Amino acid sequence: MSTTHTARRDTSGQLDALSPEDQKYRMDRAKRAGWSAFLGGALEYYDFFVYATAASLIFPHIFFPDTGSDALTLVASFGTLGVAYVARPFGAVFFGHLGDRIGRKAILLATLLLMGVATFLIGVLPTYQQIGLWAPILLVVLRLAQGLSAGAEIAGASALSTEEAPVGLRGFFPSFSISGIAAGIVLASLAFLPITAMDEEAMLSWGWRLPFLASILVLGVAWFVRRSLQEPEDFQETKDAGEQEKAPFLVMLRTHPVQFVQISILSLQVVTNTLMQAFGLSYATQVGIDSSTMLWVTIVGNIVAIFTTPASAYLSDRIGRKPTFIAGTATTAVMIWVYFNAIATGNIALVFVASTIILGVTYALSNAVYPAWFSELFNVKVRYSGVAVGLQVGILVSGFTPMIASALVGANYENWGPAAWLVSGATILATIVALTTRETYKTPLAELGNPVSDAEIEAGLHHGSKSPATR
């Protein structure tokens, strides 16, 4: 066993337990994992938001037959957005299994490639006017491929960057994946700004394809960085000893059932982002706010989030995961009403302010915490599977909220209350469950996922111990 690895497991696992040479080595690995997570998150949500924007503004006109009802066609378009969320849990189980058996790096490369290629192919799809019903069928197939990839991407990046980061910075480095998500949304919004400025014929015929085709550039950069990753030492030690579980998902359900249910419900906090980015854009254009204005609203909020997310995660490294997460979900439950009211009344200035406060402050607080917190709740042998599947069970619900909101609001644009209640209900439920979830920010890496009491951790009685469930 290397000196670096041994030192890392000494006492608290803090960086100051290492020699200067080993500190540099550890930080270099943590930074590389963090930037890989950032770029993976950027690609995933560039692709997601390009699709969500197109589903709001473009796809109802080119991939579906004319039903005579704009609201019905929009619901159908948002339905294709939602099917990816059905595929996500399956991707989580499949890739999570491989990630816990084969390794983090290989699976993260596979999910990256699957997402990038599927998005590029959407950009070359024929329309309904060209091939009829095959157009929405092929769109759904590629959207399912995106969902399979997304089901494991953030979970894998979170697990790897958590395992590479030292205690004291274990919230900070995994949060790079969430900053990457914000960056991806900014890139996607910027990509669509010139598209929405086109005349309608050009936009619907070829302009909408450009942001999808451009995803290949993000894929290339992310692939280049991710290839240089190494397997986390904690996982590699388990693999070298032949201690991986044969069925990590089933073992996880047996050994970590409470944690699995907890993160499934905590994941409902992402309803905020999904509903704002998809339904919020569509709703705003329906009540008369220009789509380019709403894209700028999204850009401003997410630019702020790129920087406030790691700051929020660093805060959780100082005061804990629970208080940071709860502060975010509780305040989001209130602020979402201000946001939708501002849209309904056409108050552009208030739309900007409310969106920026939510995306850059309240949602950033809870969103920054989950990559580390969820990973810390599981043992290394089942971590990828536990985070991937648990996260996607919760996210599955959020994927259909734009469609549900569209159906509930219908053509009565003054009836925005159901959309706000969807967000408030999800974030309040996540807040309640967060109160029951274990605090993990000071727990050493070797003990993550083990049922050791907080009192034992503080007393230092846990060192070298393994529970029967994770031994």
CSV table of C-alpha atoms in Angstrom, one decimal:
chain,number,residue,atom,x,y,z
A,1,MET,CA,0.0,0.0,0.0
A,2,SER,CA,1.4,3.4,-0.9
A,3,THR,CA,2.4,6.0,1.7
A,4,THR,CA,-0.2,8.4,0.2
A,5,HIS,CA,-3.0,5.9,0.6
A,6,THR,CA,-2.0,5.0,4.1
A,7,ALA,CA,-1.7,8.6,5.2
A,8,ARG,CA,-5.1,9.4,3.8
A,9,ARG,CA,-6.7,6.9,6.1
A,10,ASP,CA,-4.9,8.2,9.2
A,11,THR,CA,-7.0,9.9,11.9
A,12,SER,CA,-9.4,12.4,10.3
A,13,GLY,CA,-8.3,12.1,6.7
A,14,GLN,CA,-7.5,15.9,6.7
A,15,LEU,CA,-4.9,17.2,4.2
A,16,ASP,CA,-2.7,18.3,7.1
A,17,ALA,CA,-2.2,14.6,7.9
A,18,LEU,CA,-0.2,14.2,4.7
A,19,SER,CA,3.3,15.2,3.8
A,20,PRO,CA,3.6,18.3,1.4
A,21,GLU,CA,4.4,16.0,-1.5
A,22,ASP,CA,1.3,13.8,-0.8
A,23,GLN,CA,-0.8,16.9,-0.2
A,24,LYS,CA,0.0,18.1,-3.7
A,25,TYR,CA,-0.7,14.6,-5.2
A,26,ARG,CA,-4.0,14.4,-3.4
A,27,MET,CA,-5.1,17.9,-4.4
A,28,ASP,CA,-4.1,17.3,-8.0
A,29,ARG,CA,-6.3,14.2,-8.1
A,30,ALA,CA,-9.2,16.0,-6.4
A,31,LYS,CA,-9.0,18.9,-8.9
A,32,ARG,CA,-8.9,16.6,-11.9
A,33,ALA,CA,-12.0,14.7,-10.6
A,34,GLY,CA,-13.7,18.0,-10.0
A,35,TRP,CA,-13.1,19.4,-13.4
A,36,SER,CA,-14.2,16.1,-15.0
A,37,ALA,CA,-17.4,16.3,-13.0
A,38,PHE,CA,-17.8,19.9,-14.1
A,39,LEU,CA,-17.5,19.1,-17.8
A,40,GLY,CA,-19.7,16.0,-17.5
A,41,GLY,CA,-22.4,18.1,-15.9
A,42,ALA,CA,-22.0,20.8,-18.5
A,43,LEU,CA,-22.5,18.3,-21.3
A,44,GLU,CA,-25.5,16.6,-19.7
A,45,TYR,CA,-27.3,19.8,-19.0
A,46,TYR,CA,-26.3,21.5,-22.2
A,47,ASP,CA,-28.0,18.6,-23.9
A,48,PHE,CA,-30.9,18.6,-21.4
A,49,PHE,CA,-31.6,22.4,-21.7
A,50,VAL,CA,-31.2,22.4,-25.5
A,51,TYR,CA,-33.8,19.7,-25.6
A,52,ALA,CA,-36.1,21.4,-23.0
A,53,THR,CA,-35.9,24.7,-24.9
A,54,ALA,CA,-36.6,23.0,-28.2
A,55,ALA,CA,-39.5,21.0,-26.6
A,56,SER,CA,-41.0,24.3,-25.5
A,57,LEU,CA,-40.5,26.4,-28.7
A,58,ILE,CA,-39.7,24.1,-31.7
A,59,PHE,CA,-40.7,20.5,-31.4
A,60,PRO,CA,-44.5,21.1,-31.2
A,61,HIS,CA,-44.4,22.5,-34.7
A,62,ILE,CA,-42.1,20.0,-36.4
A,63,PHE,CA,-42.3,16.6,-34.8
A,64,PHE,CA,-46.0,16.2,-34.2
A,65,PRO,CA,-49.2,16.3,-36.3
A,66,ASP,CA,-51.4,19.4,-36.2
A,67,THR,CA,-54.0,18.6,-33.5
A,68,GLY,CA,-55.7,22.0,-33.7
A,69,SER,CA,-54.8,22.6,-30.1
A,70,ASP,CA,-51.5,24.2,-29.2
A,71,ALA,CA,-51.9,23.2,-25.5
A,72,LEU,CA,-52.3,19.5,-26.5
A,73,THR,CA,-49.3,19.5,-28.8
A,74,LEU,CA,-47.2,21.1,-26.1
A,75,VAL,CA,-48.2,18.4,-23.7
A,76,ALA,CA,-47.1,15.8,-26.2
A,77,SER,CA,-43.8,17.6,-26.7
A,78,PHE,CA,-43.2,17.7,-23.0
A,79,GLY,CA,-44.1,14.1,-22.9
A,80,THR,CA,-41.0,13.3,-25.0
A,81,LEU,CA,-39.0,15.4,-22.5
A,82,GLY,CA,-40.4,13.2,-19.7
A,83,VAL,CA,-39.6,9.8,-21.3
A,84,ALA,CA,-35.9,10.3,-20.6
A,85,TYR,CA,-36.7,10.4,-16.9
A,86,VAL,CA,-38.4,6.9,-17.3
A,87,ALA,CA,-35.1,5.6,-18.8
A,88,ARG,CA,-32.9,7.2,-16.1
A,89,PRO,CA,-33.6,4.7,-13.3
A,90,PHE,CA,-32.8,1.8,-15.8
A,91,GLY,CA,-29.6,3.6,-16.7
A,92,ALA,CA,-28.8,4.1,-13.0
A,93,VAL,CA,-29.3,0.3,-12.3
A,94,PHE,CA,-27.3,-0.8,-15.3
A,95,PHE,CA,-24.4,1.6,-15.2
A,96,GLY,CA,-24.4,1.8,-11.4
A,97,HIS,CA,-23.9,-2.0,-11.3
A,98,LEU,CA,-21.0,-1.7,-13.8
A,99,GLY,CA,-19.6,1.3,-11.9
A,100,ASP,CA,-19.4,-0.6,-8.7
A,101,ARG,CA,-18.1,-3.8,-10.4
A,102,ILE,CA,-15.7,-2.5,-13.1
A,103,GLY,CA,-14.8,1.0,-12.0
A,104,ARG,CA,-15.9,4.6,-12.1
A,105,LYS,CA,-13.8,5.9,-15.0
A,106,ALA,CA,-14.8,3.4,-17.7
A,107,ILE,CA,-18.5,3.9,-17.0
A,108,LEU,CA,-18.2,7.7,-16.9
A,109,LEU,CA,-16.6,7.6,-20.3
A,110,ALA,CA,-19.4,5.4,-21.6
A,111,THR,CA,-22.2,7.6,-20.3
A,112,LEU,CA,-20.4,10.7,-21.7
A,113,LEU,CA,-20.2,9.2,-25.2
A,114,LEU,CA,-23.8,8.0,-25.1
A,115,MET,CA,-25.2,11.4,-24.2
A,116,GLY,CA,-23.1,13.3,-26.7
A,117,VAL,CA,-23.9,11.0,-29.7
A,118,ALA,CA,-27.6,10.9,-28.9
A,119,THR,CA,-27.8,14.7,-28.8
A,120,PHE,CA,-25.9,15.0,-32.1
A,121,LEU,CA,-28.2,12.6,-33.8
A,122,ILE,CA,-31.3,14.5,-32.6
A,123,GLY,CA,-29.8,17.4,-34.6
A,124,VAL,CA,-30.0,15.5,-37.9
A,125,LEU,CA,-33.5,13.9,-37.4
A,126,PRO,CA,-36.1,14.3,-40.2
A,127,THR,CA,-39.3,16.1,-39.2
A,128,TYR,CA,-42.9,14.9,-39.1
A,129,GLN,CA,-43.5,16.6,-42.4
A,130,GLN,CA,-40.7,14.5,-43.9
A,131,ILE,CA,-41.2,11.0,-42.5
A,132,GLY,CA,-44.5,11.1,-40.6
A,133,LEU,CA,-44.9,9.2,-37.3
A,134,TRP,CA,-41.3,7.9,-37.5
A,135,ALA,CA,-40.1,11.4,-36.5
A,136,PRO,CA,-41.6,11.4,-33.0
A,137,ILE,CA,-40.7,7.7,-32.6
A,138,LEU,CA,-37.0,8.3,-33.4
A,139,LEU,CA,-37.0,11.4,-31.2
A,140,VAL,CA,-38.3,9.3,-28.3
A,141,VAL,CA,-35.6,6.6,-29.0
A,142,LEU,CA,-32.8,9.1,-28.8
A,143,ARG,CA,-34.3,10.8,-25.8
A,144,LEU,CA,-34.4,7.4,-24.1
A,145,ALA,CA,-30.7,7.0,-24.9
A,146,GLN,CA,-30.0,10.4,-23.3
A,147,GLY,CA,-32.0,9.3,-20.2
A,148,LEU,CA,-30.0,6.1,-19.9
A,149,SER,CA,-26.8,8.1,-19.9
A,150,ALA,CA,-28.1,10.8,-17.5
A,151,GLY,CA,-29.2,8.1,-15.1
A,152,ALA,CA,-25.6,7.4,-14.2
A,153,GLU,CA,-23.6,10.5,-15.1
A,154,ILE,CA,-24.0,12.8,-12.1
A,155,ALA,CA,-24.0,9.9,-9.7
A,156,GLY,CA,-20.8,8.5,-11.1
A,157,ALA,CA,-19.1,11.9,-11.1
A,158,SER,CA,-20.3,12.5,-7.6
A,159,ALA,CA,-19.0,9.2,-6.3
A,160,LEU,CA,-15.6,9.6,-7.9
A,161,SER,CA,-15.0,13.2,-6.8
A,162,THR,CA,-16.2,12.4,-3.3
A,163,GLU,CA,-13.8,9.5,-3.1
A,164,GLU,CA,-11.0,11.6,-4.4
A,165,ALA,CA,-11.6,14.6,-2.1
A,166,PRO,CA,-10.2,14.9,1.4
A,167,VAL,CA,-12.4,15.4,4.5
A,168,GLY,CA,-13.0,19.1,4.8
A,169,LEU,CA,-13.4,19.6,1.0
A,170,ARG,CA,-15.6,16.6,0.2
A,171,GLY,CA,-18.6,18.9,-0.4
A,172,PHE,CA,-16.6,21.4,-2.4
A,173,PHE,CA,-15.1,19.2,-5.2
A,174,PRO,CA,-18.2,17.1,-6.0
A,175,SER,CA,-20.2,20.3,-6.3
A,176,PHE,CA,-18.2,21.1,-9.5
A,177,SER,CA,-20.7,18.8,-11.3
A,178,ILE,CA,-23.5,21.1,-10.3
A,179,SER,CA,-21.6,24.2,-11.4
A,180,GLY,CA,-21.1,22.3,-14.7
A,181,ILE,CA,-24.9,21.9,-14.9
A,182,ALA,CA,-25.3,25.6,-14.5
A,183,ALA,CA,-22.6,26.3,-17.1
A,184,GLY,CA,-24.3,23.8,-19.5
A,185,ILE,CA,-27.6,25.7,-19.2
A,186,VAL,CA,-25.9,29.0,-19.8
A,187,LEU,CA,-24.2,27.5,-23.0
A,188,ALA,CA,-27.5,26.1,-24.2
A,189,SER,CA,-29.3,29.4,-23.6
A,190,LEU,CA,-26.6,31.3,-25.4
A,191,ALA,CA,-26.8,28.8,-28.3
A,192,PHE,CA,-30.5,29.3,-28.6
A,193,LEU,CA,-30.5,33.1,-28.5
A,194,PRO,CA,-29.5,33.6,-32.1
A,195,ILE,CA,-31.9,30.8,-33.1
A,196,THR,CA,-34.9,32.6,-31.5
A,197,ALA,CA,-33.9,35.8,-33.4
A,198,MET,CA,-34.3,34.0,-36.8
A,199,ASP,CA,-37.4,34.3,-38.9
A,200,GLU,CA,-39.8,31.4,-38.2
A,201,GLU,CA,-39.1,29.5,-41.4
A,202,ALA,CA,-35.4,29.4,-40.9
A,203,MET,CA,-35.7,28.6,-37.2
A,204,LEU,CA,-38.1,25.6,-37.8
A,205,SER,CA,-36.3,24.3,-40.9
A,206,TRP,CA,-32.6,24.3,-40.0
A,207,GLY,CA,-31.8,26.8,-37.3
A,208,TRP,CA,-32.9,24.7,-34.3
A,209,ARG,CA,-30.5,21.9,-35.4
A,210,LEU,CA,-27.4,24.0,-34.7
A,211,PRO,CA,-27.3,23.8,-30.9
A,212,PHE,CA,-27.8,20.0,-31.0
A,213,LEU,CA,-24.9,19.6,-33.5
A,214,ALA,CA,-22.7,21.9,-31.5
A,215,SER,CA,-22.9,19.5,-28.5
A,216,ILE,CA,-20.1,17.5,-30.2
A,217,LEU,CA,-17.7,20.2,-29.2
A,218,VAL,CA,-18.6,19.9,-25.5
A,219,LEU,CA,-18.3,16.1,-25.8
A,220,GLY,CA,-14.8,16.4,-27.3
A,221,VAL,CA,-13.5,18.6,-24.4
A,222,ALA,CA,-15.1,16.5,-21.7
A,223,TRP,CA,-13.8,13.2,-23.2
A,224,PHE,CA,-10.2,14.6,-23.4
A,225,VAL,CA,-10.3,15.6,-19.6
A,226,ARG,CA,-12.0,12.4,-18.4
A,227,ARG,CA,-9.6,10.1,-20.1
A,228,SER,CA,-6.9,11.3,-17.7
A,229,LEU,CA,-8.8,10.2,-14.6
A,230,GLN,CA,-7.6,7.4,-12.3
A,231,GLU,CA,-9.8,5.1,-10.2
A,232,PRO,CA,-10.2,6.5,-6.7
A,233,GLU,CA,-7.9,4.7,-4.3
A,234,ASP,CA,-10.7,3.7,-1.9
A,235,PHE,CA,-12.5,1.9,-4.8
A,236,GLN,CA,-9.3,0.5,-6.3
A,237,GLU,CA,-8.3,-1.1,-3.0
A,238,THR,CA,-11.7,-2.8,-2.8
A,239,LYS,CA,-11.4,-4.0,-6.4
A,240,ASP,CA,-7.8,-5.3,-5.9
A,241,ALA,CA,-8.9,-7.3,-2.8
A,242,GLY,CA,-11.8,-8.8,-4.9
A,243,GLU,CA,-14.3,-7.5,-2.4
A,244,GLN,CA,-16.8,-6.0,-4.9
A,245,GLU,CA,-20.4,-7.1,-4.5
A,246,LYS,CA,-21.7,-9.4,-7.3
A,247,ALA,CA,-25.1,-7.6,-7.3
A,248,PRO,CA,-24.4,-4.1,-5.9
A,249,PHE,CA,-27.9,-2.8,-6.4
A,250,LEU,CA,-29.5,-5.7,-4.5
A,251,VAL,CA,-26.9,-5.5,-1.8
A,252,MET,CA,-27.6,-1.8,-1.5
A,253,LEU,CA,-31.3,-2.3,-1.0
A,254,ARG,CA,-30.6,-4.8,1.7
A,255,THR,CA,-27.9,-2.9,3.6
A,256,HIS,CA,-28.9,0.8,3.0
A,257,PRO,CA,-32.7,0.8,2.6
A,258,VAL,CA,-33.3,3.9,4.7
A,259,GLN,CA,-30.6,5.9,2.9
A,260,PHE,CA,-32.1,4.8,-0.5
A,261,VAL,CA,-35.5,6.0,0.4
A,262,GLN,CA,-34.2,9.2,1.9
A,263,ILE,CA,-32.2,10.3,-1.2
A,264,SER,CA,-35.1,9.3,-3.4
A,265,ILE,CA,-37.2,11.9,-1.6
A,266,LEU,CA,-34.5,14.5,-1.2
A,267,SER,CA,-34.0,14.4,-4.9
A,268,LEU,CA,-37.4,15.9,-5.4
A,269,GLN,CA,-35.7,19.3,-4.9
A,270,VAL,CA,-34.7,19.2,-8.5
A,271,VAL,CA,-38.3,19.8,-9.5
A,272,THR,CA,-37.5,23.4,-9.0
A,273,ASN,CA,-35.0,23.5,-11.9
A,274,THR,CA,-36.9,21.2,-14.2
A,275,LEU,CA,-40.2,23.2,-13.9
A,276,MET,CA,-38.5,26.6,-14.2
A,277,GLN,CA,-36.4,25.7,-17.2
A,278,ALA,CA,-39.0,23.9,-19.2
A,279,PHE,CA,-42.5,24.9,-18.1
A,280,GLY,CA,-41.4,28.4,-17.0
A,281,LEU,CA,-40.1,29.2,-20.5
A,282,SER,CA,-43.2,28.0,-22.2
A,283,TYR,CA,-45.6,29.7,-19.8
A,284,ALA,CA,-43.8,33.0,-20.1
A,285,THR,CA,-44.0,33.1,-23.9
A,286,GLN,CA,-47.7,32.2,-23.7
A,287,VAL,CA,-48.4,35.2,-21.5
A,288,GLY,CA,-46.5,37.5,-23.8
A,289,ILE,CA,-42.9,37.6,-22.5
A,290,ASP,CA,-40.4,37.3,-25.3
A,291,SER,CA,-38.6,34.0,-25.4
A,292,SER,CA,-35.2,35.7,-25.7
A,293,THR,CA,-35.9,37.7,-22.5
A,294,MET,CA,-36.6,34.4,-20.7
A,295,LEU,CA,-33.4,32.9,-22.1
A,296,TRP,CA,-31.5,35.9,-20.6
A,297,VAL,CA,-33.3,35.3,-17.3
A,298,THR,CA,-32.0,31.8,-17.3
A,299,ILE,CA,-28.5,32.9,-18.3
A,300,VAL,CA,-28.2,35.4,-15.5
A,301,GLY,CA,-29.4,33.1,-12.8
A,302,ASN,CA,-27.2,30.2,-13.9
A,303,ILE,CA,-24.1,32.4,-14.3
A,304,VAL,CA,-24.5,33.4,-10.6
A,305,ALA,CA,-25.1,29.7,-9.7
A,306,ILE,CA,-21.7,28.7,-11.3
A,307,PHE,CA,-20.0,30.6,-8.5
A,308,THR,CA,-22.5,30.3,-5.6
A,309,THR,CA,-22.7,26.5,-6.0
A,310,PRO,CA,-19.2,25.7,-4.9
A,311,ALA,CA,-19.4,28.5,-2.3
A,312,SER,CA,-22.6,26.8,-0.9
A,313,ALA,CA,-20.8,23.4,-0.9
A,314,TYR,CA,-17.9,24.9,0.9
A,315,LEU,CA,-20.3,26.2,3.5
A,316,SER,CA,-21.6,22.7,3.9
A,317,ASP,CA,-18.0,21.6,4.6
A,318,ARG,CA,-18.0,24.1,7.5
A,319,ILE,CA,-21.5,23.9,9.0
A,320,GLY,CA,-22.8,20.6,7.7
A,321,ARG,CA,-24.9,19.2,4.8
A,322,LYS,CA,-28.2,19.3,6.6
A,323,PRO,CA,-28.5,23.0,7.5
A,324,THR,CA,-27.2,24.0,4.1
A,325,PHE,CA,-29.7,21.8,2.2
A,326,ILE,CA,-32.6,22.7,4.4
A,327,ALA,CA,-32.0,26.4,4.1
A,328,GLY,CA,-32.1,26.0,0.3
A,329,THR,CA,-35.3,23.9,0.0
A,330,ALA,CA,-37.3,25.9,2.6
A,331,THR,CA,-36.6,29.2,1.0
A,332,THR,CA,-37.2,27.9,-2.5
A,333,ALA,CA,-40.7,26.7,-1.5
A,334,VAL,CA,-41.5,30.4,-0.8
A,335,MET,CA,-39.6,32.1,-3.6
A,336,ILE,CA,-41.2,30.0,-6.4
A,337,TRP,CA,-44.5,31.9,-5.8
A,338,VAL,CA,-42.8,35.2,-6.3
A,339,TYR,CA,-41.3,33.9,-9.6
A,340,PHE,CA,-44.6,32.7,-11.2
A,341,ASN,CA,-46.5,35.7,-10.0
A,342,ALA,CA,-43.9,37.9,-11.7
A,343,ILE,CA,-44.3,36.0,-14.9
A,344,ALA,CA,-48.1,36.1,-14.8
A,345,THR,CA,-48.1,39.9,-14.2
A,346,GLY,CA,-45.4,40.5,-16.9
A,347,ASN,CA,-43.1,42.2,-14.4
A,348,ILE,CA,-39.8,41.6,-16.2
A,349,ALA,CA,-37.6,43.1,-13.6
A,350,LEU,CA,-39.1,41.0,-10.8
A,351,VAL,CA,-38.8,37.9,-13.1
A,352,PHE,CA,-35.0,38.5,-13.3
A,353,VAL,CA,-34.7,39.1,-9.6
A,354,ALA,CA,-36.8,36.1,-8.5
A,355,SER,CA,-35.1,33.8,-10.9
A,356,THR,CA,-31.7,34.9,-9.9
A,357,ILE,CA,-32.4,34.5,-6.2
A,358,ILE,CA,-33.8,31.0,-6.7
A,359,LEU,CA,-31.2,29.7,-9.2
A,360,GLY,CA,-28.2,31.5,-7.7
A,361,VAL,CA,-29.0,31.4,-4.0
A,362,THR,CA,-31.9,29.2,-2.6
A,363,TYR,CA,-31.7,26.4,-5.1
A,364,ALA,CA,-27.9,26.6,-5.2
A,365,LEU,CA,-27.8,25.9,-1.5
A,366,SER,CA,-29.6,22.6,-1.7
A,367,ASN,CA,-28.4,21.6,-5.1
A,368,ALA,CA,-24.7,22.1,-4.2
A,369,VAL,CA,-25.0,19.7,-1.3
A,370,TYR,CA,-26.4,16.5,-2.8
A,371,PRO,CA,-23.4,15.2,-4.8
A,372,ALA,CA,-21.4,14.8,-1.6
A,373,TRP,CA,-24.2,14.2,0.9
A,374,PHE,CA,-25.8,11.4,-1.2
A,375,SER,CA,-22.5,9.7,-1.9
A,376,GLU,CA,-21.5,9.9,1.8
A,377,LEU,CA,-24.6,8.0,2.8
A,378,PHE,CA,-23.4,4.8,1.1
A,379,ASN,CA,-20.5,2.4,1.5
A,380,VAL,CA,-17.9,2.3,-1.4
A,381,LYS,CA,-19.1,-1.1,-2.5
A,382,VAL,CA,-22.6,0.1,-3.4
A,383,ARG,CA,-22.1,3.8,-3.6
A,384,TYR,CA,-22.5,4.2,-7.4
A,385,SER,CA,-25.6,2.1,-7.5
A,386,GLY,CA,-27.1,3.7,-4.4
A,387,VAL,CA,-26.6,7.3,-5.5
A,388,ALA,CA,-27.5,6.6,-9.1
A,389,VAL,CA,-30.8,4.7,-8.5
A,390,GLY,CA,-31.9,6.7,-5.5
A,391,LEU,CA,-31.3,10.0,-7.3
A,392,GLN,CA,-33.1,8.9,-10.4
A,393,VAL,CA,-36.2,7.7,-8.6
A,394,GLY,CA,-36.7,11.2,-7.3
A,395,ILE,CA,-35.7,12.9,-10.6
A,396,LEU,CA,-38.2,10.6,-12.4
A,397,VAL,CA,-41.0,12.5,-10.8
A,398,SER,CA,-39.5,15.9,-11.8
A,399,GLY,CA,-39.2,14.9,-15.4
A,400,PHE,CA,-43.0,14.9,-15.9
A,401,THR,CA,-43.8,18.0,-13.9
A,402,PRO,CA,-43.6,20.3,-17.0
A,403,MET,CA,-46.2,18.1,-18.7
A,404,ILE,CA,-48.3,17.9,-15.5
A,405,ALA,CA,-48.1,21.7,-15.0
A,406,SER,CA,-49.1,22.3,-18.6
A,407,ALA,CA,-52.1,20.0,-18.3
A,408,LEU,CA,-53.2,21.6,-15.0
A,409,VAL,CA,-52.7,25.2,-16.1
A,410,GLY,CA,-54.2,24.5,-19.6
A,411,ALA,CA,-55.2,27.6,-21.6
A,412,ASN,CA,-56.1,29.6,-18.4
A,413,TYR,CA,-52.8,31.5,-18.0
A,414,GLU,CA,-53.9,33.2,-14.8
A,415,ASN,CA,-54.1,29.7,-13.2
A,416,TRP,CA,-50.4,29.4,-12.4
A,417,GLY,CA,-51.0,28.2,-8.9
A,418,PRO,CA,-50.7,24.4,-9.7
A,419,ALA,CA,-47.2,25.0,-11.1
A,420,ALA,CA,-46.0,26.8,-8.0
A,421,TRP,CA,-47.6,24.1,-5.8
A,422,LEU,CA,-45.7,21.4,-7.6
A,423,VAL,CA,-42.4,23.1,-6.6
A,424,SER,CA,-43.5,24.0,-3.1
A,425,GLY,CA,-44.8,20.5,-2.4
A,426,ALA,CA,-41.6,18.8,-3.6
A,427,THR,CA,-39.3,21.1,-1.7
A,428,ILE,CA,-41.3,21.0,1.5
A,429,LEU,CA,-41.3,17.2,1.4
A,430,ALA,CA,-37.5,17.2,0.8
A,431,THR,CA,-37.0,19.6,3.7
A,432,ILE,CA,-38.9,17.3,6.1
A,433,VAL,CA,-36.9,14.2,5.0
A,434,ALA,CA,-33.6,16.2,5.3
A,435,LEU,CA,-34.4,16.7,9.0
A,436,THR,CA,-34.3,12.9,9.4
A,437,THR,CA,-31.2,12.2,7.3
A,438,ARG,CA,-27.8,11.6,8.9
A,439,GLU,CA,-25.1,14.3,9.0
A,440,THR,CA,-21.9,13.1,7.3
A,441,TYR,CA,-19.6,16.0,6.6
A,442,LYS,CA,-17.1,15.0,9.3
A,443,THR,CA,-17.2,11.3,8.7
A,444,PRO,CA,-13.8,9.8,7.4
A,445,LEU,CA,-14.0,8.2,4.0
A,446,ALA,CA,-13.4,4.7,5.2
A,447,GLU,CA,-16.5,4.9,7.5
A,448,LEU,CA,-18.9,6.3,5.0
A,449,GLY,CA,-22.1,4.2,4.8
A,450,ASN,CA,-21.2,2.3,7.9
A,451,PRO,CA,-23.9,2.3,10.7
A,452,VAL,CA,-21.6,4.0,13.2
A,453,SER,CA,-23.1,6.5,15.6
A,454,ASP,CA,-22.1,10.1,15.6
A,455,ALA,CA,-21.0,9.8,19.2
A,456,GLU,CA,-18.6,7.0,18.2
A,457,ILE,CA,-17.2,9.1,15.3
A,458,GLU,CA,-16.6,12.0,17.7
A,459,ALA,CA,-14.9,9.7,20.2
A,460,GLY,CA,-12.7,8.1,17.5
A,461,LEU,CA,-13.9,4.6,18.3
A,462,HIS,CA,-14.7,3.8,14.6
A,463,HIS,CA,-11.2,3.6,13.2
A,464,GLY,CA,-10.5,0.3,11.6
A,465,SER,CA,-14.0,-0.9,12.1
A,466,LYS,CA,-16.3,-2.3,9.5
A,467,SER,CA,-20.0,-3.2,10.0
A,468,PRO,CA,-21.1,-6.7,9.0
A,469,ALA,CA,-23.1,-5.2,6.2
A,470,THR,CA,-20.1,-3.5,4.6
A,471,ARG,CA,-17.2,-5.7,5.7
